[in-house]
Amino acid sequence: DIQMTQSPSFLSASVGDRVTITCRASQSISNYLNWYQHKPGKAPKFLIYGASSLQSGVPSRFSGSGSGTDFTLTISSLQPEDFATYYCQQSYSTLYTFGQGTKLEIK
Amino acid sequence: EVQLVESGGGLVQPGRSLRLSCATSGFTFDDYAMHWVRQAAGRGLEWVSGISWNSGSMDYADSVKGRFTISRDNAKNSLYLQMNSLRPEDTAFYYCVQGYYYGSGSYYKYPNDALNIWGQGTMVTVSS
């Protein structure tokens, strides 16, 4: 199975900050890497596919990059509604796996 | 409007079975791969199983392989998850998810999709 490792697990930041979350795959997954935002009590929201393509309706302050084994999610200027848990997920193999999540909290 | 509505969750004893259903509407069901994803309390998201549009390709997380079976009925626009030999560690909120294929022309449109539209979920509790 492909293991996905996110860092950091917790991140404290302020409104307006630029933040970056990293995700590493245990083997090359080309660009089959997706990002999600999850808030308590709600269904997860699909943000980015193919490592860097923004899903329709997602604000442009979100961006993704990377290929192979190393990927990043960047939020250029944090907004109050961005405080949530973020997950990466690989869809390279038929057995999908998520990273453990990064909880983004207000400083 | 795209809708995915899960049902079939509840309280079940260890070792027993449960069948989850996901009724969908608002899109052409047999154009999409579909998935089940779960989240236990205080834990992260865990992909459980996925199935191609025509049921020709499917897979399972190691934690459920051999116990869970995913299936779909394209005539009824519905997705299912048969869960056998349930364990306390299967206790979680289970989501039905529509795939968004962005790969390079696979006939099955799976793998290489993203987890696009999520249902609201159904709770499964395995306890004696």
mmCIF file of N, CA and C in Angstrom, chain A residues 1 31-34 36 38 41-46 48-51 55 87 89-100, chain B residues 35 37 39 43-47 50 57-62 65 95 100 102-104 110-116 118-120:
data_model
loop_
_atom_site.group_PDB
_atom_site.id
_atom_site.type_symbol
_atom_site.label_atom_id
_atom_site.label_comp_id
_atom_site.label_asym_id
_atom_site.label_seq_id
_atom_site.Cartn_x
_atom_site.Cartn_y
_atom_site.Cartn_z
ATOM 1 N N ASP A 1 0.833 -1.191 0.000
ATOM 2 C CA ASP A 1 0.000 0.000 0.000
ATOM 3 C C ASP A 1 0.880 1.258 0.000
ATOM 4 N N ASN A 31 1.227 12.565 -10.538
ATOM 5 C CA ASN A 31 0.513 13.735 -10.000
ATOM 6 C C ASN A 31 -0.871 13.365 -9.468
ATOM 7 N N TYR A 32 -1.052 12.081 -9.103
ATOM 8 C CA TYR A 32 -2.377 11.640 -8.649
ATOM 9 C C TYR A 32 -2.550 11.903 -7.162
ATOM 10 N N LEU A 33 -2.587 13.177 -6.836
ATOM 11 C CA LEU A 33 -2.653 13.634 -5.469
ATOM 12 C C LEU A 33 -3.770 14.674 -5.355
ATOM 13 N N ASN A 34 -4.631 14.480 -4.378
ATOM 14 C CA ASN A 34 -5.792 15.344 -4.184
ATOM 15 C C ASN A 34 -5.778 15.901 -2.766
ATOM 16 N N TYR A 36 -8.212 17.884 0.392
ATOM 17 C CA TYR A 36 -9.556 18.095 0.917
ATOM 18 C C TYR A 36 -9.494 18.950 2.177
ATOM 19 N N HIS A 38 -11.771 19.651 5.709
ATOM 20 C CA HIS A 38 -12.826 19.037 6.502
ATOM 21 C C HIS A 38 -13.061 19.849 7.763
ATOM 22 N N GLY A 41 -18.546 18.231 11.729
ATOM 23 C CA GLY A 41 -19.980 18.193 11.477
ATOM 24 C C GLY A 41 -20.386 18.380 10.031
ATOM 25 N N LYS A 42 -19.411 18.525 9.151
ATOM 26 C CA LYS A 42 -19.709 18.709 7.728
ATOM 27 C C LYS A 42 -19.016 17.633 6.908
ATOM 28 N N ALA A 43 -19.526 17.419 5.688
ATOM 29 C CA ALA A 43 -18.836 16.522 4.776
ATOM 30 C C ALA A 43 -17.559 17.195 4.278
ATOM 31 N N PRO A 44 -16.517 16.427 4.042
ATOM 32 C CA PRO A 44 -15.281 17.000 3.492
ATOM 33 C C PRO A 44 -15.543 17.700 2.159
ATOM 34 N N LYS A 45 -14.689 18.680 1.869
ATOM 35 C CA LYS A 45 -14.792 19.459 0.643
ATOM 36 C C LYS A 45 -13.563 19.202 -0.222
ATOM 37 N N PHE A 46 -13.786 18.907 -1.470
ATOM 38 C CA PHE A 46 -12.738 18.617 -2.447
ATOM 39 C C PHE A 46 -12.148 19.932 -2.933
ATOM 40 N N ILE A 48 -8.460 20.321 -4.472
ATOM 41 C CA ILE A 48 -7.458 20.272 -5.534
ATOM 42 C C ILE A 48 -7.307 18.840 -6.022
ATOM 43 N N TYR A 49 -7.182 18.683 -7.346
ATOM 44 C CA TYR A 49 -6.922 17.375 -7.939
ATOM 45 C C TYR A 49 -5.704 17.455 -8.838
ATOM 46 N N GLY A 50 -5.143 16.293 -9.102
ATOM 47 C CA GLY A 50 -3.969 16.269 -9.970
ATOM 48 C C GLY A 50 -2.828 17.115 -9.453
ATOM 49 N N ALA A 51 -2.697 17.200 -8.149
ATOM 50 C CA ALA A 51 -1.639 17.924 -7.429
ATOM 51 C C ALA A 51 -1.774 19.445 -7.487
ATOM 52 N N GLN A 55 -10.295 22.733 -7.963
ATOM 53 C CA GLN A 55 -11.661 22.346 -8.262
ATOM 54 C C GLN A 55 -12.497 23.622 -8.429
ATOM 55 N N TYR A 87 -6.524 17.273 4.345
ATOM 56 C CA TYR A 87 -6.031 15.929 4.051
ATOM 57 C C TYR A 87 -5.524 15.855 2.612
ATOM 58 N N GLN A 89 -4.580 12.921 -0.364
ATOM 59 C CA GLN A 89 -5.050 11.570 -0.699
ATOM 60 C C GLN A 89 -4.502 11.196 -2.057
ATOM 61 N N GLN A 90 -3.966 9.980 -2.167
ATOM 62 C CA GLN A 90 -3.454 9.533 -3.466
ATOM 63 C C GLN A 90 -4.484 8.669 -4.173
ATOM 64 N N SER A 91 -4.549 8.866 -5.502
ATOM 65 C CA SER A 91 -5.429 8.033 -6.326
ATOM 66 C C SER A 91 -4.621 7.378 -7.457
ATOM 67 N N TYR A 92 -3.352 7.087 -7.170
ATOM 68 C CA TYR A 92 -2.480 6.455 -8.159
ATOM 69 C C TYR A 92 -2.806 4.979 -8.321
ATOM 70 N N SER A 93 -2.998 4.293 -7.207
ATOM 71 C CA SER A 93 -3.343 2.870 -7.240
ATOM 72 C C SER A 93 -4.822 2.700 -6.938
ATOM 73 N N THR A 94 -5.345 1.526 -7.162
ATOM 74 C CA THR A 94 -6.768 1.288 -6.884
ATOM 75 C C THR A 94 -7.069 1.318 -5.390
ATOM 76 N N LEU A 95 -6.040 1.151 -4.553
ATOM 77 C CA LEU A 95 -6.216 1.203 -3.099
ATOM 78 C C LEU A 95 -5.815 2.613 -2.655
ATOM 79 N N TYR A 96 -6.798 3.457 -2.437
ATOM 80 C CA TYR A 96 -6.540 4.855 -2.106
ATOM 81 C C TYR A 96 -6.129 4.995 -0.644
ATOM 82 N N THR A 97 -5.335 6.004 -0.355
ATOM 83 C CA THR A 97 -4.948 6.271 1.014
ATOM 84 C C THR A 97 -4.886 7.780 1.255
ATOM 85 N N PHE A 98 -5.224 8.155 2.485
ATOM 86 C CA PHE A 98 -5.168 9.540 2.930
ATOM 87 C C PHE A 98 -3.930 9.767 3.798
ATOM 88 N N GLY A 99 -3.484 10.996 3.839
ATOM 89 C CA GLY A 99 -2.568 11.403 4.883
ATOM 90 C C GLY A 99 -3.330 11.479 6.203
ATOM 91 N N GLN A 100 -2.595 11.657 7.277
ATOM 92 C CA GLN A 100 -3.215 11.630 8.606
ATOM 93 C C GLN A 100 -3.935 12.927 8.944
ATOM 94 N N HIS B 35 -17.247 5.642 -4.269
ATOM 95 C CA HIS B 35 -16.384 5.238 -3.153
ATOM 96 C C HIS B 35 -17.145 5.287 -1.833
ATOM 97 N N VAL B 37 -15.977 6.166 2.161
ATOM 98 C CA VAL B 37 -14.933 6.709 3.030
ATOM 99 C C VAL B 37 -15.512 6.771 4.442
ATOM 100 N N GLN B 39 -14.904 7.828 8.820
ATOM 101 C CA GLN B 39 -14.146 8.561 9.822
ATOM 102 C C GLN B 39 -14.608 8.133 11.201
ATOM 103 N N ARG B 43 -10.523 10.531 14.734
ATOM 104 C CA ARG B 43 -9.528 10.008 13.790
ATOM 105 C C ARG B 43 -9.646 10.718 12.451
ATOM 106 N N GLY B 44 -8.714 10.424 11.568
ATOM 107 C CA GLY B 44 -8.742 11.011 10.237
ATOM 108 C C GLY B 44 -9.636 10.259 9.270
ATOM 109 N N LEU B 45 -9.667 10.753 8.051
ATOM 110 C CA LEU B 45 -10.442 10.096 7.005
ATOM 111 C C LEU B 45 -9.752 8.799 6.581
ATOM 112 N N GLU B 46 -10.558 7.776 6.337
ATOM 113 C CA GLU B 46 -10.027 6.497 5.852
ATOM 114 C C GLU B 46 -10.844 6.067 4.641
ATOM 115 N N TRP B 47 -10.201 5.941 3.504
ATOM 116 C CA TRP B 47 -10.855 5.383 2.320
ATOM 117 C C TRP B 47 -11.141 3.915 2.584
ATOM 118 N N GLY B 50 -13.626 1.398 -3.323
ATOM 119 C CA GLY B 50 -14.024 2.098 -4.543
ATOM 120 C C GLY B 50 -14.445 1.105 -5.611
ATOM 121 N N SER B 57 -13.897 -2.918 -11.916
ATOM 122 C CA SER B 57 -12.694 -2.722 -11.111
ATOM 123 C C SER B 57 -13.117 -2.217 -9.744
ATOM 124 N N MET B 58 -12.528 -2.797 -8.712
ATOM 125 C CA MET B 58 -12.843 -2.371 -7.341
ATOM 126 C C MET B 58 -11.676 -2.724 -6.445
ATOM 127 N N ASP B 59 -11.626 -2.089 -5.302
ATOM 128 C CA ASP B 59 -10.592 -2.402 -4.332
ATOM 129 C C ASP B 59 -11.064 -1.999 -2.941
ATOM 130 N N TYR B 60 -10.278 -2.438 -1.948
ATOM 131 C CA TYR B 60 -10.649 -2.246 -0.554
ATOM 132 C C TYR B 60 -9.425 -1.879 0.265
ATOM 133 N N ALA B 61 -9.649 -1.136 1.329
ATOM 134 C CA ALA B 61 -8.598 -0.918 2.305
ATOM 135 C C ALA B 61 -8.250 -2.252 2.952
ATOM 136 N N ASP B 62 -6.991 -2.405 3.344
ATOM 137 C CA ASP B 62 -6.565 -3.653 3.973
ATOM 138 C C ASP B 62 -7.396 -3.968 5.220
ATOM 139 N N LYS B 65 -10.649 -5.637 3.837
ATOM 140 C CA LYS B 65 -10.583 -6.619 2.757
ATOM 141 C C LYS B 65 -10.986 -7.995 3.271
ATOM 142 N N TYR B 95 -19.240 7.669 4.643
ATOM 143 C CA TYR B 95 -19.655 8.572 3.578
ATOM 144 C C TYR B 95 -19.660 7.846 2.234
ATOM 145 N N TYR B 100 -14.406 11.909 -9.285
ATOM 146 C CA TYR B 100 -14.188 12.874 -10.365
ATOM 147 C C TYR B 100 -12.948 12.401 -11.117
ATOM 148 N N TYR B 102 -9.935 12.191 -13.561
ATOM 149 C CA TYR B 102 -9.072 13.112 -14.296
ATOM 150 C C TYR B 102 -7.850 12.408 -14.880
ATOM 151 N N GLY B 103 -7.950 11.097 -14.956
ATOM 152 C CA GLY B 103 -6.831 10.328 -15.484
ATOM 153 C C GLY B 103 -6.734 10.407 -16.994
ATOM 154 N N SER B 104 -6.007 9.442 -17.564
ATOM 155 C CA SER B 104 -5.688 9.481 -18.991
ATOM 156 C C SER B 104 -6.469 8.469 -19.804
ATOM 157 N N TYR B 110 -11.288 4.580 -13.115
ATOM 158 C CA TYR B 110 -10.838 4.277 -11.754
ATOM 159 C C TYR B 110 -9.663 3.330 -11.883
ATOM 160 N N PRO B 111 -8.510 3.614 -11.231
ATOM 161 C CA PRO B 111 -8.319 4.711 -10.286
ATOM 162 C C PRO B 111 -8.120 6.042 -11.000
ATOM 163 N N ASN B 112 -7.406 6.936 -10.389
ATOM 164 C CA ASN B 112 -7.068 8.258 -10.917
ATOM 165 C C ASN B 112 -8.250 9.205 -10.889
ATOM 166 N N ASP B 113 -9.106 9.065 -9.889
ATOM 167 C CA ASP B 113 -10.160 10.059 -9.696
ATOM 168 C C ASP B 113 -9.995 10.708 -8.320
ATOM 169 N N ALA B 114 -10.716 11.770 -8.110
ATOM 170 C CA ALA B 114 -10.732 12.453 -6.826
ATOM 171 C C ALA B 114 -12.104 12.243 -6.197
ATOM 172 N N LEU B 115 -12.170 12.468 -4.889
ATOM 173 C CA LEU B 115 -13.410 12.244 -4.142
ATOM 174 C C LEU B 115 -14.176 13.549 -4.146
ATOM 175 N N ASN B 116 -15.106 13.654 -5.083
ATOM 176 C CA ASN B 116 -15.693 14.932 -5.448
ATOM 177 C C ASN B 116 -16.865 15.343 -4.581
ATOM 178 N N TRP B 118 -19.693 14.478 -1.729
ATOM 179 C CA TRP B 118 -19.861 13.607 -0.574
ATOM 180 C C TRP B 118 -21.296 13.671 -0.068
ATOM 181 N N GLY B 119 -21.792 12.503 0.371
ATOM 182 C CA GLY B 119 -23.065 12.504 1.080
ATOM 183 C C GLY B 119 -22.876 13.036 2.487
ATOM 184 N N GLN B 120 -23.946 13.071 3.237
ATOM 185 C CA GLN B 120 -23.876 13.561 4.616
ATOM 186 C C GLN B 120 -23.447 12.475 5.590
#
